[in-house]
XYZ file of C-alpha atoms in Angstrom:
766
model
C 0.182 0.068 0.158
C 1.322 3.573 -1.031
C 1.467 6.369 1.683
C -1.306 7.931 -0.143
C -3.201 4.898 0.258
C -2.666 4.800 3.803
C -3.214 8.105 4.364
C -6.963 7.680 2.670
C -7.581 4.459 4.714
C -7.005 6.130 7.819
C -9.169 9.130 6.768
C -11.940 6.914 5.458
C -11.612 4.431 8.993
C -12.148 7.691 11.055
C -14.843 9.081 9.242
C -16.750 5.761 9.441
C -15.925 5.486 12.910
C -17.454 8.829 13.622
C -20.369 7.940 11.270
C -20.837 4.811 13.012
C -20.898 6.580 16.708
C -23.301 9.126 15.540
C -25.669 6.254 14.173
C -24.875 3.603 16.349
C -23.942 5.052 20.088
C -22.578 2.688 22.868
C -25.138 1.618 25.203
C -24.235 1.659 29.000
C -26.284 0.104 31.893
C -25.753 0.860 35.611
C -26.302 -1.999 37.894
C -26.751 -1.243 41.509
C -26.984 -3.901 44.078
C -28.705 -4.349 47.279
C -27.167 -3.436 50.855
C -29.541 -1.365 53.047
C -28.125 2.007 53.961
C -24.640 1.221 52.354
C -26.658 1.892 49.103
C -25.966 5.653 49.751
C -22.622 5.208 48.175
C -24.471 4.382 44.479
C -25.316 8.503 44.589
C -21.517 8.938 44.813
C -20.753 6.589 42.218
C -23.639 8.288 39.801
C -21.983 11.562 40.395
C -18.953 10.654 39.471
C -20.221 9.225 35.948
C -22.156 12.445 35.780
C -18.944 14.666 36.552
C -17.001 12.448 33.755
C -19.771 13.048 30.896
C -20.203 8.889 31.205
C -23.816 8.320 29.791
C -25.895 6.099 31.462
C -28.746 4.571 29.205
C -30.308 2.039 31.368
C -30.452 1.315 34.957
C -30.930 -1.776 37.095
C -31.550 -1.870 40.820
C -32.525 -4.491 43.657
C -33.522 -3.513 47.052
C -31.864 0.373 47.883
C -30.349 0.099 44.337
C -33.862 0.135 43.148
C -34.609 2.961 45.082
C -31.572 5.117 44.076
C -32.268 3.406 40.181
C -35.806 4.659 39.985
C -35.200 8.240 41.467
C -32.186 8.412 38.822
C -34.263 7.075 36.154
C -37.155 9.559 36.680
C -34.644 12.606 36.869
C -33.129 12.876 40.586
C -29.828 14.410 40.330
C -27.007 13.348 42.849
C -27.236 16.125 44.902
C -31.063 15.865 45.022
C -30.973 12.179 46.268
C -28.066 12.678 48.703
C -30.452 15.598 50.172
C -33.004 13.583 50.305
C -31.678 10.447 52.041
C -29.491 12.332 53.992
C -32.673 14.286 55.484
C -34.262 13.857 58.771
C -37.708 12.749 57.026
C -35.898 9.786 55.102
C -34.304 8.648 58.087
C -38.051 8.674 59.618
C -39.484 6.841 57.133
C -37.076 4.038 57.093
C -37.331 3.739 60.743
C -41.250 3.562 60.460
C -41.855 6.781 62.962
C -44.725 8.832 61.293
C -44.210 12.525 61.638
C -45.540 14.337 64.908
C -47.885 16.483 63.153
C -49.772 13.587 61.568
C -50.407 11.959 65.056
C -54.024 12.915 66.562
C -54.360 13.437 70.421
C -58.045 13.672 69.641
C -58.131 9.830 68.723
C -56.323 8.670 71.836
C -57.805 6.870 74.446
C -56.724 8.312 78.191
C -53.220 6.798 78.940
C -53.169 3.653 81.086
C -50.657 1.548 82.866
C -50.354 -0.765 79.451
C -46.928 -2.524 78.932
C -47.821 -4.143 75.574
C -50.816 -4.384 73.245
C -51.600 -6.930 70.868
C -54.650 -7.022 68.098
C -56.323 -10.433 67.675
C -59.194 -11.886 66.038
C -60.551 -14.870 68.335
C -61.655 -16.714 65.105
C -58.196 -17.288 63.751
C -54.752 -18.914 65.062
C -52.786 -16.725 67.818
C -49.970 -16.532 65.444
C -51.811 -14.348 63.070
C -51.757 -11.776 65.696
C -48.070 -11.728 65.665
C -46.589 -8.692 63.554
C -45.073 -9.508 60.402
C -42.704 -6.403 60.413
C -40.626 -4.588 62.625
C -41.112 -1.397 60.946
C -44.317 0.538 60.324
C -44.313 1.415 56.282
C -47.238 3.859 56.275
C -45.257 6.940 55.745
C -42.585 5.239 53.353
C -45.399 3.829 51.546
C -47.295 7.075 51.163
C -43.976 9.182 50.241
C -42.936 6.916 47.477
C -46.323 7.584 46.077
C -45.983 10.902 46.121
C -42.360 11.030 44.831
C -42.877 8.523 42.116
C -46.542 8.450 40.643
C -45.905 11.521 38.545
C -42.902 9.877 36.481
C -45.045 6.510 36.218
C -47.780 9.015 34.714
C -45.338 10.695 32.401
C -43.918 7.313 31.372
C -47.394 5.779 30.435
C -46.492 3.182 33.233
C -43.693 1.586 30.998
C -40.525 1.616 32.529
C -38.640 1.889 29.333
C -40.189 5.371 28.801
C -38.685 6.983 31.902
C -35.947 9.412 31.634
C -33.800 6.457 31.717
C -35.038 2.904 31.113
C -35.247 1.026 34.259
C -35.613 -2.495 35.616
C -36.521 -3.332 39.439
C -35.865 -6.909 41.017
C -38.160 -7.924 43.281
C -38.530 -11.618 44.956
C -41.514 -13.954 44.452
C -41.754 -16.062 47.087
C -44.148 -18.335 46.088
C -42.106 -19.431 42.591
C -38.993 -18.844 44.702
C -37.910 -16.994 41.712
C -36.766 -13.192 41.029
C -39.308 -11.079 39.195
C -38.133 -8.321 36.839
C -40.643 -5.463 37.181
C -40.482 -3.540 33.776
C -44.240 -2.005 33.475
C -46.781 -0.791 35.902
C -46.755 1.653 39.146
C -43.109 2.437 39.918
C -43.719 3.051 43.745
C -45.051 -0.728 43.722
C -42.088 -1.957 42.262
C -39.633 0.047 44.445
C -41.956 -0.583 47.629
C -41.810 -4.651 46.522
C -37.979 -4.661 45.989
C -37.292 -2.921 49.412
C -39.399 -5.466 51.698
C -36.666 -6.824 53.395
C -38.165 -9.914 55.279
C -39.356 -9.463 59.036
C -38.479 -5.559 58.478
C -41.086 -4.454 56.055
C -44.144 -6.206 55.709
C -44.421 -7.981 52.217
C -46.226 -6.413 49.053
C -49.349 -8.177 47.538
C -49.077 -7.705 43.657
C -51.017 -9.386 40.865
C -51.494 -12.530 43.028
C -48.009 -12.552 44.228
C -46.548 -11.667 47.668
C -43.193 -9.584 46.889
C -40.376 -9.214 48.965
C -36.763 -7.888 48.807
C -35.330 -8.676 45.167
C -31.957 -9.155 47.205
C -33.151 -12.625 48.384
C -32.860 -14.130 45.015
C -30.920 -11.459 42.965
C -28.851 -8.806 44.958
C -26.943 -7.943 41.961
C -28.940 -8.073 38.806
C -26.261 -7.897 36.066
C -28.002 -10.707 34.274
C -30.995 -8.629 34.075
C -29.364 -5.606 32.245
C -27.380 -8.037 30.126
C -30.848 -10.151 29.276
C -33.152 -6.958 28.974
C -31.082 -4.283 27.532
C -28.271 -5.852 25.817
C -25.956 -2.988 26.256
C -22.294 -2.542 25.001
C -20.938 -2.125 28.551
C -21.951 -2.822 32.099
C -21.061 -0.597 34.994
C -21.812 -2.232 38.275
C -21.661 -0.357 41.892
C -21.682 -3.373 44.396
C -22.109 -1.958 47.872
C -22.423 -5.075 49.932
C -21.930 -8.923 49.433
C -23.983 -11.920 49.976
C -25.105 -13.105 53.636
C -22.159 -15.593 53.672
C -21.922 -16.056 57.349
C -24.200 -15.183 60.253
C -22.865 -13.128 63.110
C -23.879 -15.020 66.418
C -24.329 -12.032 68.141
C -26.829 -10.527 65.660
C -30.162 -11.947 65.049
C -30.768 -10.072 61.894
C -27.981 -11.509 60.358
C -29.014 -14.670 61.232
C -32.414 -14.466 59.803
C -30.863 -12.946 56.638
C -28.530 -15.779 56.250
C -31.541 -18.318 56.461
C -33.578 -16.240 54.063
C -31.374 -14.917 51.225
C -29.722 -17.298 48.554
C -26.196 -17.483 48.148
C -25.745 -15.640 44.514
C -23.083 -14.413 42.640
C -22.024 -10.758 42.824
C -19.859 -10.297 40.039
C -20.290 -9.553 36.322
C -19.596 -11.962 33.626
C -20.325 -9.660 31.002
C -16.934 -9.082 28.823
C -17.398 -5.324 28.681
C -17.900 -4.380 32.173
C -16.293 -2.308 35.031
C -17.317 -3.444 38.836
C -16.850 -0.478 41.499
C -16.775 -1.771 44.951
C -16.783 1.468 47.562
C -15.122 1.069 50.783
C -17.932 1.521 53.287
C -17.839 1.630 56.981
C -19.714 -0.933 58.866
C -23.185 0.567 59.746
C -26.617 -0.779 60.407
C -29.042 -2.189 57.837
C -31.347 1.122 58.114
C -28.738 3.911 59.514
C -29.222 6.744 56.856
C -27.436 9.315 59.051
C -24.125 8.724 57.205
C -25.149 9.216 53.755
C -22.928 12.085 52.796
C -19.825 9.801 53.991
C -21.128 6.691 51.916
C -21.901 9.165 49.143
C -18.518 10.225 49.208
C -17.115 6.625 49.408
C -19.000 5.743 46.316
C -17.727 9.084 44.197
C -13.898 7.900 45.556
C -14.421 4.706 44.322
C -15.654 5.385 40.749
C -13.461 8.110 39.985
C -10.525 5.681 40.731
C -12.115 3.289 37.854
C -12.746 6.071 35.285
C -9.694 4.993 33.669
C -11.228 1.638 33.252
C -14.530 2.845 32.389
C -13.068 5.245 29.215
C -11.170 2.139 27.682
C -14.478 0.670 26.971
C -16.820 3.913 26.679
C -15.879 6.776 24.225
C -19.077 8.764 23.971
C -19.911 11.398 26.266
C -23.295 13.282 27.627
C -22.471 16.877 28.304
C -24.300 18.409 31.353
C -26.222 20.744 29.467
C -27.758 17.820 27.556
C -28.146 15.936 30.548
C -29.900 18.989 31.975
C -32.375 19.142 28.910
C -32.809 15.539 29.065
C -34.383 16.332 32.928
C -36.124 19.067 32.172
C -38.150 17.464 28.777
C -39.054 14.492 31.255
C -40.272 16.513 34.211
C -42.083 18.630 31.878
C -44.225 15.603 31.069
C -45.639 14.707 34.890
C -49.218 15.941 35.757
C -49.547 17.371 38.951
C -50.800 15.093 41.726
C -54.415 15.868 41.917
C -56.909 13.217 42.938
C -60.766 12.693 41.936
C -61.481 9.477 42.816
C -60.840 6.884 45.304
C -61.022 3.194 44.908
C -60.853 0.936 48.134
C -60.020 -3.042 48.079
C -60.199 -4.932 51.270
C -62.953 -2.961 53.011
C -67.168 -3.466 53.197
C -69.462 -0.819 51.345
C -69.727 1.082 54.635
C -66.305 0.892 55.488
C -65.279 2.252 52.046
C -67.860 5.126 52.442
C -66.314 6.110 55.575
C -62.708 5.953 54.358
C -63.669 7.979 51.374
C -65.268 10.752 53.241
C -62.575 10.869 55.670
C -60.147 11.526 52.617
C -61.975 13.486 50.255
C -65.224 14.685 52.463
C -67.696 16.305 49.789
C -64.517 18.163 47.697
C -64.538 17.135 44.210
C -60.842 17.014 44.213
C -58.032 16.880 46.859
C -54.289 17.711 46.394
C -51.490 15.378 47.756
C -50.865 17.793 50.739
C -54.672 17.944 51.735
C -54.880 14.107 51.282
C -52.005 13.090 53.566
C -53.388 14.860 56.681
C -56.486 12.898 56.163
C -54.822 9.728 55.102
C -52.933 9.678 58.441
C -55.822 10.523 60.562
C -57.440 7.288 59.148
C -54.475 5.330 59.860
C -53.983 7.161 63.575
C -57.524 5.438 64.467
C -56.161 1.910 64.402
C -58.388 0.490 61.905
C -55.911 -0.536 59.305
C -53.499 -3.137 59.931
C -51.981 -2.631 56.416
C -52.731 0.488 53.798
C -50.969 0.433 50.529
C -51.704 3.677 48.153
C -51.194 3.804 44.476
C -51.818 6.849 42.200
C -52.895 6.296 38.435
C -53.134 8.903 36.263
C -56.559 9.300 34.535
C -55.837 10.872 30.749
C -59.386 11.177 30.451
C -60.144 13.525 33.603
C -56.973 14.887 33.853
C -56.719 13.992 37.567
C -55.295 10.592 39.659
C -57.401 7.846 41.062
C -56.092 6.800 44.396
C -56.137 3.032 44.731
C -56.203 1.518 48.343
C -55.098 -1.965 49.351
C -56.507 -2.285 52.606
C -55.750 -4.964 55.222
C -58.367 -4.391 58.248
C -56.982 -4.654 61.551
C -58.266 -7.322 63.886
C -61.554 -5.910 65.936
C -60.013 -6.848 69.406
C -57.297 -5.782 71.280
C -55.857 -6.797 74.432
C -53.567 -4.649 76.943
C -51.494 -5.871 79.703
C -49.509 -3.763 82.295
C -49.010 -2.315 85.651
C -46.533 -1.406 88.381
C -44.056 -3.770 90.142
C -42.689 -1.835 92.911
C -41.034 -2.523 96.630
C -43.836 -0.279 98.136
C -47.113 -0.916 98.242
C -48.156 0.433 94.653
C -48.132 -2.970 93.385
C -50.715 -2.700 90.511
C -51.740 -5.291 87.541
C -53.756 -3.991 84.691
C -55.943 -5.403 81.635
C -57.667 -4.035 79.044
C -59.913 -5.324 76.417
C -61.203 -3.082 73.610
C -63.489 -3.905 70.495
C -63.337 -1.615 67.609
C -65.939 -1.502 64.710
C -65.835 0.406 61.691
C -68.933 1.221 59.435
C -70.244 4.579 58.534
C -68.708 6.030 61.614
C -65.874 4.184 63.707
C -67.295 2.964 66.864
C -65.198 1.369 69.761
C -65.757 -0.161 73.559
C -63.341 -0.952 76.150
C -63.512 -2.446 79.388
C -60.491 -2.331 81.898
C -59.544 -3.271 85.377
C -56.808 -2.316 88.059
C -56.160 -4.673 90.717
C -53.581 -3.913 93.936
C -53.361 -3.469 97.268
C -53.760 0.274 96.973
C -55.829 0.793 94.027
C -58.889 -1.181 92.588
C -60.901 0.063 89.635
C -63.023 -0.929 86.585
C -64.088 0.924 83.736
C -66.192 0.455 80.926
C -66.625 3.116 77.725
C -68.310 3.404 74.503
C -67.405 5.909 71.753
C -68.632 6.686 68.232
C -66.685 9.236 66.007
C -68.293 11.184 63.415
C -65.883 11.955 60.146
C -65.905 15.444 58.758
C -63.893 18.131 57.821
C -64.020 19.050 61.358
C -64.291 15.358 63.474
C -66.307 14.852 66.599
C -66.921 12.194 68.999
C -69.524 11.415 71.566
C -68.342 8.836 74.451
C -70.044 7.443 77.378
C -68.016 5.611 80.211
C -68.676 4.152 84.028
C -65.810 4.099 86.156
C -65.416 2.634 89.490
C -62.245 3.579 91.632
C -61.315 2.332 95.220
C -58.430 3.628 97.155
C -57.027 1.979 100.432
C -54.486 4.606 102.073
C -54.545 2.465 105.035
C -52.530 -0.474 103.065
C -50.251 2.199 102.179
C -49.417 3.265 105.654
C -45.572 2.860 105.249
C -45.797 6.515 104.002
C -47.677 7.962 106.759
C -44.693 9.306 108.824
C -46.658 12.104 110.744
C -48.780 10.660 113.586
C -51.025 13.494 113.617
C -52.420 12.706 110.254
C -54.915 9.580 110.024
C -53.771 6.255 108.944
C -56.977 4.834 108.063
C -58.481 6.249 104.822
C -60.918 4.053 102.446
C -62.247 5.972 99.420
C -64.209 5.026 96.863
C -66.072 6.594 93.824
C -68.376 5.369 91.100
C -69.434 7.759 88.340
C -70.822 7.995 84.990
C -69.832 10.260 82.166
C -71.143 11.517 79.109
C -69.107 13.987 76.812
C -68.478 14.780 73.505
C -65.304 16.629 71.677
C -63.756 18.030 68.793
C -60.020 18.479 67.861
C -57.990 21.547 68.279
C -55.164 21.165 66.105
C -53.468 17.539 65.982
C -52.314 17.698 69.296
C -55.447 19.091 71.173
C -59.253 18.733 71.752
C -62.084 20.437 73.360
C -64.302 18.134 75.774
C -67.597 19.205 77.373
C -69.075 16.740 79.579
C -71.306 15.860 82.393
C -70.246 13.567 85.410
C -72.774 12.106 87.870
C -71.095 10.614 90.819
C -71.759 8.855 94.073
C -68.740 8.592 96.696
C -67.643 7.439 100.037
C -65.206 7.480 102.362
C -64.388 5.664 105.584
C -61.698 7.278 107.791
C -60.420 7.647 111.372
C -59.953 11.618 112.420
C -56.920 10.801 114.491
C -54.699 7.544 114.772
C -55.815 6.616 118.558
C -58.203 3.914 117.123
C -58.723 0.408 117.962
C -60.592 -2.765 116.347
C -63.994 -2.089 118.360
C -63.853 1.309 116.938
C -66.143 2.201 113.738
C -64.757 4.722 111.411
C -66.602 7.839 110.518
C -68.469 8.142 107.121
C -68.524 10.870 104.544
C -70.934 10.583 101.573
C -70.527 12.957 98.955
C -73.249 12.543 95.523
C -72.834 15.174 93.013
C -73.265 16.032 89.135
C -70.745 18.282 87.667
C -70.942 19.863 84.113
C -67.405 20.753 82.793
C -65.271 21.992 79.701
C -61.721 20.945 79.364
C -59.319 22.112 76.913
C -56.483 20.117 76.536
C -52.965 20.216 74.011
C -50.533 17.471 74.506
C -47.380 16.576 72.564
C -45.591 14.842 75.337
C -43.094 12.035 74.191
C -44.136 9.770 76.995
C -47.150 8.859 79.249
C -44.529 8.830 82.312
C -41.348 10.545 82.456
C -41.699 12.339 79.395
C -38.148 14.241 78.349
C -39.702 16.007 75.518
C -42.704 18.070 74.235
C -45.352 20.012 76.141
C -48.926 19.738 77.856
C -51.503 22.210 78.666
C -54.913 21.054 80.353
C -57.509 23.969 81.244
C -60.829 22.913 83.099
C -63.983 24.926 84.060
C -66.341 22.629 86.334
C -69.473 23.347 87.919
C -70.201 21.111 91.330
C -73.364 20.659 92.848
C -73.918 17.932 95.704
C -74.750 16.841 98.670
C -72.678 15.806 101.714
C -73.837 13.282 104.428
C -71.620 12.486 107.178
C -72.282 9.331 109.330
C -70.266 9.636 112.624
C -68.258 6.734 113.915
C -67.491 5.751 117.552
C -65.026 8.422 118.106
C -66.862 11.233 116.697
C -67.583 14.257 119.151
C -71.117 14.683 117.728
C -72.978 11.749 117.389
C -75.643 12.999 115.120
C -75.973 12.401 111.315
C -75.424 15.638 109.126
C -76.301 16.513 105.935
C -75.173 19.691 103.912
C -75.607 20.751 100.011
C -72.495 22.213 98.494
C -71.948 24.116 95.059
C -68.908 25.784 93.563
C -67.256 26.743 90.620
C -63.560 25.462 89.984
C -60.995 26.790 87.466
C -58.074 24.588 87.292
C -55.145 24.447 84.632
C -51.630 22.687 84.765
C -48.577 23.347 82.346
C -45.862 20.838 81.558
C -43.067 21.571 79.463
C -39.711 20.660 78.241
C -38.241 23.872 76.708
C -34.436 23.641 76.737
C -31.625 21.192 75.759
C -28.116 21.671 76.798
C -25.700 19.250 75.683
C -27.108 16.139 77.183
C -29.253 18.229 79.665
C -32.829 18.911 79.592
C -34.919 21.472 81.364
C -38.609 21.489 82.010
C -41.213 23.405 83.639
C -44.375 22.120 85.584
C -46.911 24.811 87.023
C -50.299 24.442 88.257
C -52.964 26.632 89.452
C -56.362 26.125 91.138
C -58.914 28.554 91.597
C -62.337 27.826 93.404
C -65.229 28.890 95.609
C -65.171 25.273 97.201
C -66.736 25.205 100.779
C -65.495 23.727 103.742
C -66.826 20.222 104.284
C -68.299 19.212 107.644
C -64.985 17.722 109.100
C -61.116 18.324 108.596
C -60.770 14.917 106.968
C -63.534 15.203 104.504
C -62.902 18.507 103.538
C -59.209 17.491 102.574
C -60.218 14.464 100.970
C -62.663 16.362 98.395
C -60.130 19.144 98.278
C -58.179 19.827 94.856
C -54.630 18.355 95.190
C -51.292 18.700 93.799
C -49.134 15.640 92.291
C -46.340 16.466 90.144
C -44.674 13.212 90.999
C -46.374 9.752 89.863
C -45.708 8.258 93.311
C -47.893 10.935 94.876
C -51.088 9.531 93.551
C -50.628 6.628 96.104
C -49.854 9.088 99.221
C -52.372 11.110 101.162
C -50.445 14.210 101.998
C -52.619 16.969 103.331
C -49.806 19.590 103.088
C -50.263 19.662 99.351
C -54.227 19.794 99.223
C -56.156 23.379 98.985
C -59.251 24.781 97.790
C -57.110 27.163 96.136
C -53.565 27.143 95.312
C -50.616 28.101 92.751
C -47.573 25.552 92.569
C -44.694 24.954 90.209
C -41.011 23.629 89.832
C -38.388 22.850 87.548
C -37.284 19.536 86.275
C -33.571 18.823 85.079
C -33.224 15.365 83.109
C -29.566 14.622 82.217
C -29.191 11.847 79.636
C -26.572 9.488 80.665
C -26.526 6.877 78.017
C -29.399 5.922 75.452
C -32.642 5.495 77.245
C -31.126 6.035 81.002
C -31.689 9.173 82.547
C -31.222 10.897 85.799
C -33.993 13.041 86.710
C -33.951 16.034 89.330
C -37.088 17.733 90.212
C -38.059 20.609 92.761
C -41.506 22.340 93.297
C -43.392 24.794 95.663
C -46.792 24.415 96.665
C -48.383 27.760 97.964
C -52.007 27.620 99.124
C -54.228 30.864 99.260
C -55.146 29.607 102.497
C -53.942 26.430 104.194
C -56.837 24.611 105.483
C -56.587 23.542 109.322
C -58.165 21.061 112.052
C -59.733 22.338 115.278
C -58.002 19.428 117.641
C -61.156 19.744 120.178
C -63.891 18.501 117.525
C -62.148 17.903 114.069
C -64.199 20.820 112.422
C -62.071 22.609 109.625
C -61.015 25.965 109.331
C -58.906 28.495 107.247
C -55.774 29.695 108.184
C -53.978 33.199 107.227
C -53.325 34.185 103.659
C -50.399 33.118 102.102
C -49.114 31.960 105.570
C -47.549 28.597 104.606
C -46.270 26.896 101.813
C -44.800 23.155 101.130
C -41.891 21.786 99.099
C -40.780 18.862 97.069
C -37.900 17.546 95.810
C -36.906 14.255 94.052
C -33.935 12.524 92.063
C -34.906 9.707 90.472
C -32.929 7.509 87.904
C -35.257 6.180 85.013
C -34.325 3.294 82.082
C -36.690 3.187 79.712
C -37.287 -0.183 78.444
C -39.499 -1.283 75.407
C -42.240 -2.364 78.144
C -42.016 0.482 80.581
C -39.859 2.734 83.062
C -37.827 1.173 85.640
C -37.141 3.882 87.999
C -35.529 4.200 91.594
C -35.331 7.399 93.301
C -35.740 9.096 96.408
C -38.186 12.127 97.049
C -38.371 14.667 100.353
C -41.805 15.836 101.229
C -41.739 19.005 103.472
C -43.225 19.101 106.776
C -43.386 15.160 107.567
C -41.406 14.303 110.632
C -39.705 11.623 108.401
C -39.885 13.307 104.870
C -37.555 11.276 102.769
C -39.248 8.226 100.663
C -37.185 5.924 98.474
C -39.265 4.121 95.815
C -38.034 1.162 93.113
C -40.830 0.770 90.599
C -41.122 -1.004 87.096
C -43.938 0.221 85.227
C -46.566 2.794 85.199
C -48.234 4.460 88.049
C -51.602 5.626 85.872
C -54.671 5.083 87.235
C -58.697 5.721 85.440
C -59.652 9.040 85.572
C -61.560 10.028 88.387
C -64.649 12.017 88.883
C -63.186 15.017 90.534
C -61.828 17.516 88.329
């Protein structure tokens, strides 16, 4: 060949290569493995490829790789993905924690002493009542629908028409094979692929039960090859198969049993494997997303020379931006006009539709979310999976809800174990029924040495834009302070006091924001107290008895965002009660009474009472709080000192004070308050110190000659409370040990050791 011929051949070959590249560009597939939170490293890999203008024509992912791959396929940038995955919201979704503003105090039962709760169906096996997942998927399911539904509509529910064609691998456990999702709803595919066994509940789809795709194909390079036939495959692998179980990690043991051993290499000839160096982290710990993304970026940049040996094409940042903008411009706005429910009866479906839409023609995604989580908060859904499907004829989305109704029955067990006398057992049975309205009935009981109680309640909820409820309940409470005499240190105080009350309440209420409610009710009560007015009595003596029967209309406004029902360390609670009391006191004298005649006296008074509990300041591991209470009444004195004190309002900022009869913290009018400091020692271990001042307007005093009551000087006396407690909050309840100081006792210090809750049924008194 002559020199001229060689030059012409070189020119022709170069022109042919350029022409071929223009007509037949290389196709590159990106394969993203599973691996839990480690998958955040995939973001850094994508960032490096984009910076180096390496084109990505196809994406295939499993589990976390499916999440990252789907977001990238619909147009998310690496920065947007990292911002999302590193956010507090994403960590909350992955942990199954519903955002606080979507929890509705209005729906809550009164706090009780339960340690654990179990829904069950008496017609089914007990094993069906056991949870199938450790993490609540409600919010992540809803948010994936919100994030992915517009892109699903834009691609016509064909994953080949996304900004980047995409494949998602899930596990079909019925056939024990991987299932490759290429069509349908994108959120369904991604949610199925991330259903880690025992962590997230499986997803039902087209008659199949879908689990995490990593069970059968954690690194789906073969899917990229078979579905897309690319010229080059780039793999990002963030986790190896579960090769050996950790003897100290039950999750790793379960994963080893459930996951098949698979190849995590690429057999395709034109391929590059990127393996980021990843620190050991928990499966769902997304707090290190930025670190993981950096590790993926570093690993990918190190492999760019190898990648460029195989890939000659480039995709500029401007072309990529144009591609994203074009695809996102096709996405219809997420507005719903119809709701289709599967799994509920006709009446229940109508109830849910009314909760979500009310009488509106359409509802936006933000409006829907508030109502959606209000329904979830009612507890009628065991599982609920939302799918948004665009209807081109209406221009709106149809919302499909696949609901598995929770069992109607719920049982709770709990109580308190103590070295003192406040040992309690607690059990509650509740029945919930959903039809055109939500209805529930419950019965509970407390059983112990000091306190015994039974309660029966029925409640119906009415759904509207402003929900409301009506409830009727009966309660019997019995308190035996005589059996709690280890706490009576002042011999001048009577040590024999037994009190019981039986009352019925009818009330109704409406929510005030998501953390509050306004309740209006009427109580009719019968109460009785047996007591000696001194400690000088024998077995032959008979006790004095006071009966006080009354009715009381009242209005209560309450806001509550405390994070625990006992020993809270965050949030606030405000309770304001207006009451009118009208009743008849009957005194039946005992053998030691000076006056042996039975006496009757009518009483009526108004009462305004408010308390405020707030944890307001954090200084490192130290949390500060405030508790204040005020009571203003026109309550008169009763026929003797002891009965007056028993029906007087009481200040009880410490849990154990509910089991004590401490006259120095009872008064008809008072102002009280104090500060709390909670030091976090380690995770759920805290050290709490509290101090309070109780200032009565006038102290109630006793005439020693005839035991009649009278008022002392205005603002003349006050009492103090100090407490130091170590609390460990277990998954069942608090374990606490502490010492308390109560002013004006001969032996003012008490020691307490408890496991559980000192929480009782509501009293008839305000």
